[in-house]
Amino acid sequence: QASIRAWLHLFDSGWATHGVLFQGAVMSCDSNCEHDEGEHPKAPEPAMPGMPSMKLSQILPMVVMMGLGKWDLDQMGYRRYAEVGFVIAQLVCLAVLGWLYTKIEGQPEDGLKIQVPEVKQMGQVVSPPIDQTKKEYDIAKFKEQVKQAVMGAVILGGVYYKWQYLMPLVLQILMTPLQLYESPLFQLHILKYDIKRPFPTANPFGLPSAPEAPPAVAAPAVADPAAVKDKKKKDKNT
């Protein structure tokens, strides 16, 4: 029994010694890891860009085409109403554009200029980069919007006059006011939303536009381990 007790005592003391050594090794590792992390800071991970935004004007045409596929407005006797609605929609949108122009002209001028990047379509530069004031930029975008609205109305009117297609006419009745409402100029000057200039370039294929990724944050400089040790030695000597 005395020999067994002696062996058990040695066994317990050995495990206690190993436990102390293991705990000391863990604490040493933690201190070294913290020291290494202080000397070598990790670079911040870049922020992920947001999901592409889907507008109502990109969903509405599919809904209208599905509805017109089930109900024939011509047979229901609504052709004349569609023609009158097309004319009224275009006149109302032109009146709203005139109101929008007065808002653009009445905005105060602070003299600050914004850098407008170049616009590319199909790999070709449509407009070079230029510096403009906020008022000049808004007036240029307003002219583009008026040109698109007038050309769309004339082209759709000619298509309807030639082939008597009712679906493009109905689409134009709904899409013209909706696109005017979703335009950055309308939201900036009429709805008083916080819209940053320059405006994002519209997708020519009508696909959802992905928001711009946030600017990358510069990674902090990584300290040289040898330089850190030399600096510590100098501090000790002084």
PDB file of N, CA, C and O in Angstrom, residues 64-65 68 79 82 86 90 152-153 155-160 163-176:
ATOM      1  N   VAL A  64     -48.119  45.194 -67.346  1.00  0.00           N
ATOM      2  CA  VAL A  64     -49.064  45.713 -68.346  1.00  0.00           C
ATOM      3  C   VAL A  64     -49.208  44.745 -69.512  1.00  0.00           C
ATOM      4  O   VAL A  64     -50.330  44.486 -69.993  1.00  0.00           O
ATOM      5  N   MET A  65     -48.108  44.180 -69.968  1.00  0.00           N
ATOM      6  CA  MET A  65     -48.187  43.236 -71.090  1.00  0.00           C
ATOM      7  C   MET A  65     -48.960  41.977 -70.701  1.00  0.00           C
ATOM      8  O   MET A  65     -49.707  41.417 -71.511  1.00  0.00           O
ATOM      9  N   LEU A  68     -52.676  43.082 -70.716  1.00  0.00           N
ATOM     10  CA  LEU A  68     -53.223  43.255 -72.064  1.00  0.00           C
ATOM     11  C   LEU A  68     -53.291  41.944 -72.825  1.00  0.00           C
ATOM     12  O   LEU A  68     -54.021  41.837 -73.822  1.00  0.00           O
ATOM     13  N   ARG A  79     -60.357  51.970 -76.998  1.00  0.00           N
ATOM     14  CA  ARG A  79     -59.314  52.533 -77.860  1.00  0.00           C
ATOM     15  C   ARG A  79     -59.326  54.064 -77.816  1.00  0.00           C
ATOM     16  O   ARG A  79     -58.269  54.704 -77.712  1.00  0.00           O
ATOM     17  N   ALA A  82     -57.857  55.364 -74.662  1.00  0.00           N
ATOM     18  CA  ALA A  82     -56.404  55.237 -74.634  1.00  0.00           C
ATOM     19  C   ALA A  82     -55.746  56.368 -75.423  1.00  0.00           C
ATOM     20  O   ALA A  82     -54.709  56.916 -75.011  1.00  0.00           O
ATOM     21  N   PHE A  86     -53.316  59.152 -73.753  1.00  0.00           N
ATOM     22  CA  PHE A  86     -51.941  59.369 -74.222  1.00  0.00           C
ATOM     23  C   PHE A  86     -51.648  60.858 -74.390  1.00  0.00           C
ATOM     24  O   PHE A  86     -50.610  61.353 -73.945  1.00  0.00           O
ATOM     25  N   GLN A  90     -48.996  63.160 -71.986  1.00  0.00           N
ATOM     26  CA  GLN A  90     -47.852  63.906 -72.524  1.00  0.00           C
ATOM     27  C   GLN A  90     -47.948  65.392 -72.175  1.00  0.00           C
ATOM     28  O   GLN A  90     -46.937  66.018 -71.822  1.00  0.00           O
ATOM     29  N   GLY A 152     -39.706  60.280 -77.426  1.00  0.00           N
ATOM     30  CA  GLY A 152     -40.524  59.108 -77.127  1.00  0.00           C
ATOM     31  C   GLY A 152     -41.973  59.305 -77.520  1.00  0.00           C
ATOM     32  O   GLY A 152     -42.607  58.396 -78.083  1.00  0.00           O
ATOM     33  N   ALA A 153     -42.523  60.484 -77.236  1.00  0.00           N
ATOM     34  CA  ALA A 153     -43.913  60.749 -77.598  1.00  0.00           C
ATOM     35  C   ALA A 153     -44.109  60.762 -79.111  1.00  0.00           C
ATOM     36  O   ALA A 153     -45.089  60.205 -79.632  1.00  0.00           O
ATOM     37  N   ILE A 155     -42.186  59.274 -81.466  1.00  0.00           N
ATOM     38  CA  ILE A 155     -41.978  57.943 -82.044  1.00  0.00           C
ATOM     39  C   ILE A 155     -43.167  57.037 -81.761  1.00  0.00           C
ATOM     40  O   ILE A 155     -43.672  56.333 -82.652  1.00  0.00           O
ATOM     41  N   LEU A 156     -43.652  57.031 -80.504  1.00  0.00           N
ATOM     42  CA  LEU A 156     -44.809  56.182 -80.173  1.00  0.00           C
ATOM     43  C   LEU A 156     -46.063  56.642 -80.911  1.00  0.00           C
ATOM     44  O   LEU A 156     -46.881  55.818 -81.335  1.00  0.00           O
ATOM     45  N   GLY A 157     -46.222  57.971 -81.044  1.00  0.00           N
ATOM     46  CA  GLY A 157     -47.371  58.454 -81.808  1.00  0.00           C
ATOM     47  C   GLY A 157     -47.313  58.024 -83.267  1.00  0.00           C
ATOM     48  O   GLY A 157     -48.339  57.643 -83.850  1.00  0.00           O
ATOM     49  N   GLY A 158     -46.115  58.065 -83.869  1.00  0.00           N
ATOM     50  CA  GLY A 158     -45.978  57.618 -85.255  1.00  0.00           C
ATOM     51  C   GLY A 158     -46.213  56.127 -85.413  1.00  0.00           C
ATOM     52  O   GLY A 158     -46.838  55.686 -86.392  1.00  0.00           O
ATOM     53  N   VAL A 159     -45.728  55.328 -84.466  1.00  0.00           N
ATOM     54  CA  VAL A 159     -45.959  53.877 -84.524  1.00  0.00           C
ATOM     55  C   VAL A 159     -47.452  53.566 -84.422  1.00  0.00           C
ATOM     56  O   VAL A 159     -47.983  52.701 -85.148  1.00  0.00           O
ATOM     57  N   TYR A 160     -48.129  54.259 -83.535  1.00  0.00           N
ATOM     58  CA  TYR A 160     -49.565  54.002 -83.389  1.00  0.00           C
ATOM     59  C   TYR A 160     -50.342  54.467 -84.620  1.00  0.00           C
ATOM     60  O   TYR A 160     -51.292  53.796 -85.058  1.00  0.00           O
ATOM     61  N   TRP A 163     -49.441  51.622 -87.450  1.00  0.00           N
ATOM     62  CA  TRP A 163     -49.840  50.219 -87.291  1.00  0.00           C
ATOM     63  C   TRP A 163     -51.000  50.028 -86.313  1.00  0.00           C
ATOM     64  O   TRP A 163     -51.460  48.900 -86.149  1.00  0.00           O
ATOM     65  N   GLN A 164     -51.426  51.087 -85.646  1.00  0.00           N
ATOM     66  CA  GLN A 164     -52.577  51.017 -84.735  1.00  0.00           C
ATOM     67  C   GLN A 164     -52.362  50.011 -83.596  1.00  0.00           C
ATOM     68  O   GLN A 164     -53.307  49.357 -83.142  1.00  0.00           O
ATOM     69  N   TYR A 165     -51.119  49.899 -83.113  1.00  0.00           N
ATOM     70  CA  TYR A 165     -50.820  49.038 -81.969  1.00  0.00           C
ATOM     71  C   TYR A 165     -51.228  49.754 -80.681  1.00  0.00           C
ATOM     72  O   TYR A 165     -50.789  50.882 -80.421  1.00  0.00           O
ATOM     73  N   LEU A 166     -52.038  49.080 -79.878  1.00  0.00           N
ATOM     74  CA  LEU A 166     -52.554  49.722 -78.673  1.00  0.00           C
ATOM     75  C   LEU A 166     -51.634  49.515 -77.459  1.00  0.00           C
ATOM     76  O   LEU A 166     -51.620  50.347 -76.554  1.00  0.00           O
ATOM     77  N   MET A 167     -50.887  48.437 -77.448  1.00  0.00           N
ATOM     78  CA  MET A 167     -50.036  48.149 -76.282  1.00  0.00           C
ATOM     79  C   MET A 167     -48.954  49.210 -76.070  1.00  0.00           C
ATOM     80  O   MET A 167     -48.774  49.682 -74.928  1.00  0.00           O
ATOM     81  N   PRO A 168     -48.189  49.643 -77.094  1.00  0.00           N
ATOM     82  CA  PRO A 168     -47.197  50.706 -76.845  1.00  0.00           C
ATOM     83  C   PRO A 168     -47.842  52.002 -76.365  1.00  0.00           C
ATOM     84  O   PRO A 168     -47.239  52.733 -75.562  1.00  0.00           O
ATOM     85  N   LEU A 169     -49.049  52.283 -76.818  1.00  0.00           N
ATOM     86  CA  LEU A 169     -49.730  53.500 -76.400  1.00  0.00           C
ATOM     87  C   LEU A 169     -50.069  53.451 -74.906  1.00  0.00           C
ATOM     88  O   LEU A 169     -49.868  54.426 -74.169  1.00  0.00           O
ATOM     89  N   VAL A 170     -50.571  52.299 -74.455  1.00  0.00           N
ATOM     90  CA  VAL A 170     -50.911  52.145 -73.044  1.00  0.00           C
ATOM     91  C   VAL A 170     -49.646  52.190 -72.185  1.00  0.00           C
ATOM     92  O   VAL A 170     -49.625  52.789 -71.098  1.00  0.00           O
ATOM     93  N   LEU A 171     -48.583  51.565 -72.669  1.00  0.00           N
ATOM     94  CA  LEU A 171     -47.325  51.599 -71.929  1.00  0.00           C
ATOM     95  C   LEU A 171     -46.804  53.025 -71.779  1.00  0.00           C
ATOM     96  O   LEU A 171     -46.319  53.417 -70.708  1.00  0.00           O
ATOM     97  N   GLN A 172     -46.925  53.809 -72.851  1.00  0.00           N
ATOM     98  CA  GLN A 172     -46.447  55.190 -72.791  1.00  0.00           C
ATOM     99  C   GLN A 172     -47.290  56.042 -71.850  1.00  0.00           C
ATOM    100  O   GLN A 172     -46.769  56.958 -71.198  1.00  0.00           O
ATOM    101  N   ILE A 173     -48.575  55.746 -71.751  1.00  0.00           N
ATOM    102  CA  ILE A 173     -49.434  56.490 -70.824  1.00  0.00           C
ATOM    103  C   ILE A 173     -48.963  56.308 -69.385  1.00  0.00           C
ATOM    104  O   ILE A 173     -48.963  57.247 -68.579  1.00  0.00           O
ATOM    105  N   LEU A 174     -48.534  55.099 -69.046  1.00  0.00           N
ATOM    106  CA  LEU A 174     -48.119  54.813 -67.675  1.00  0.00           C
ATOM    107  C   LEU A 174     -46.645  55.119 -67.426  1.00  0.00           C
ATOM    108  O   LEU A 174     -46.267  55.573 -66.337  1.00  0.00           O
ATOM    109  N   MET A 175     -45.807  54.876 -68.426  1.00  0.00           N
ATOM    110  CA  MET A 175     -44.369  54.985 -68.215  1.00  0.00           C
ATOM    111  C   MET A 175     -43.881  56.427 -68.203  1.00  0.00           C
ATOM    112  O   MET A 175     -42.941  56.762 -67.474  1.00  0.00           O
ATOM    113  N   THR A 176     -44.502  57.301 -68.983  1.00  0.00           N
ATOM    114  CA  THR A 176     -44.027  58.686 -69.051  1.00  0.00           C
ATOM    115  C   THR A 176     -44.133  59.400 -67.703  1.00  0.00           C
ATOM    116  O   THR A 176     -43.152  59.980 -67.230  1.00  0.00           O
TER     117      THR A 176
END
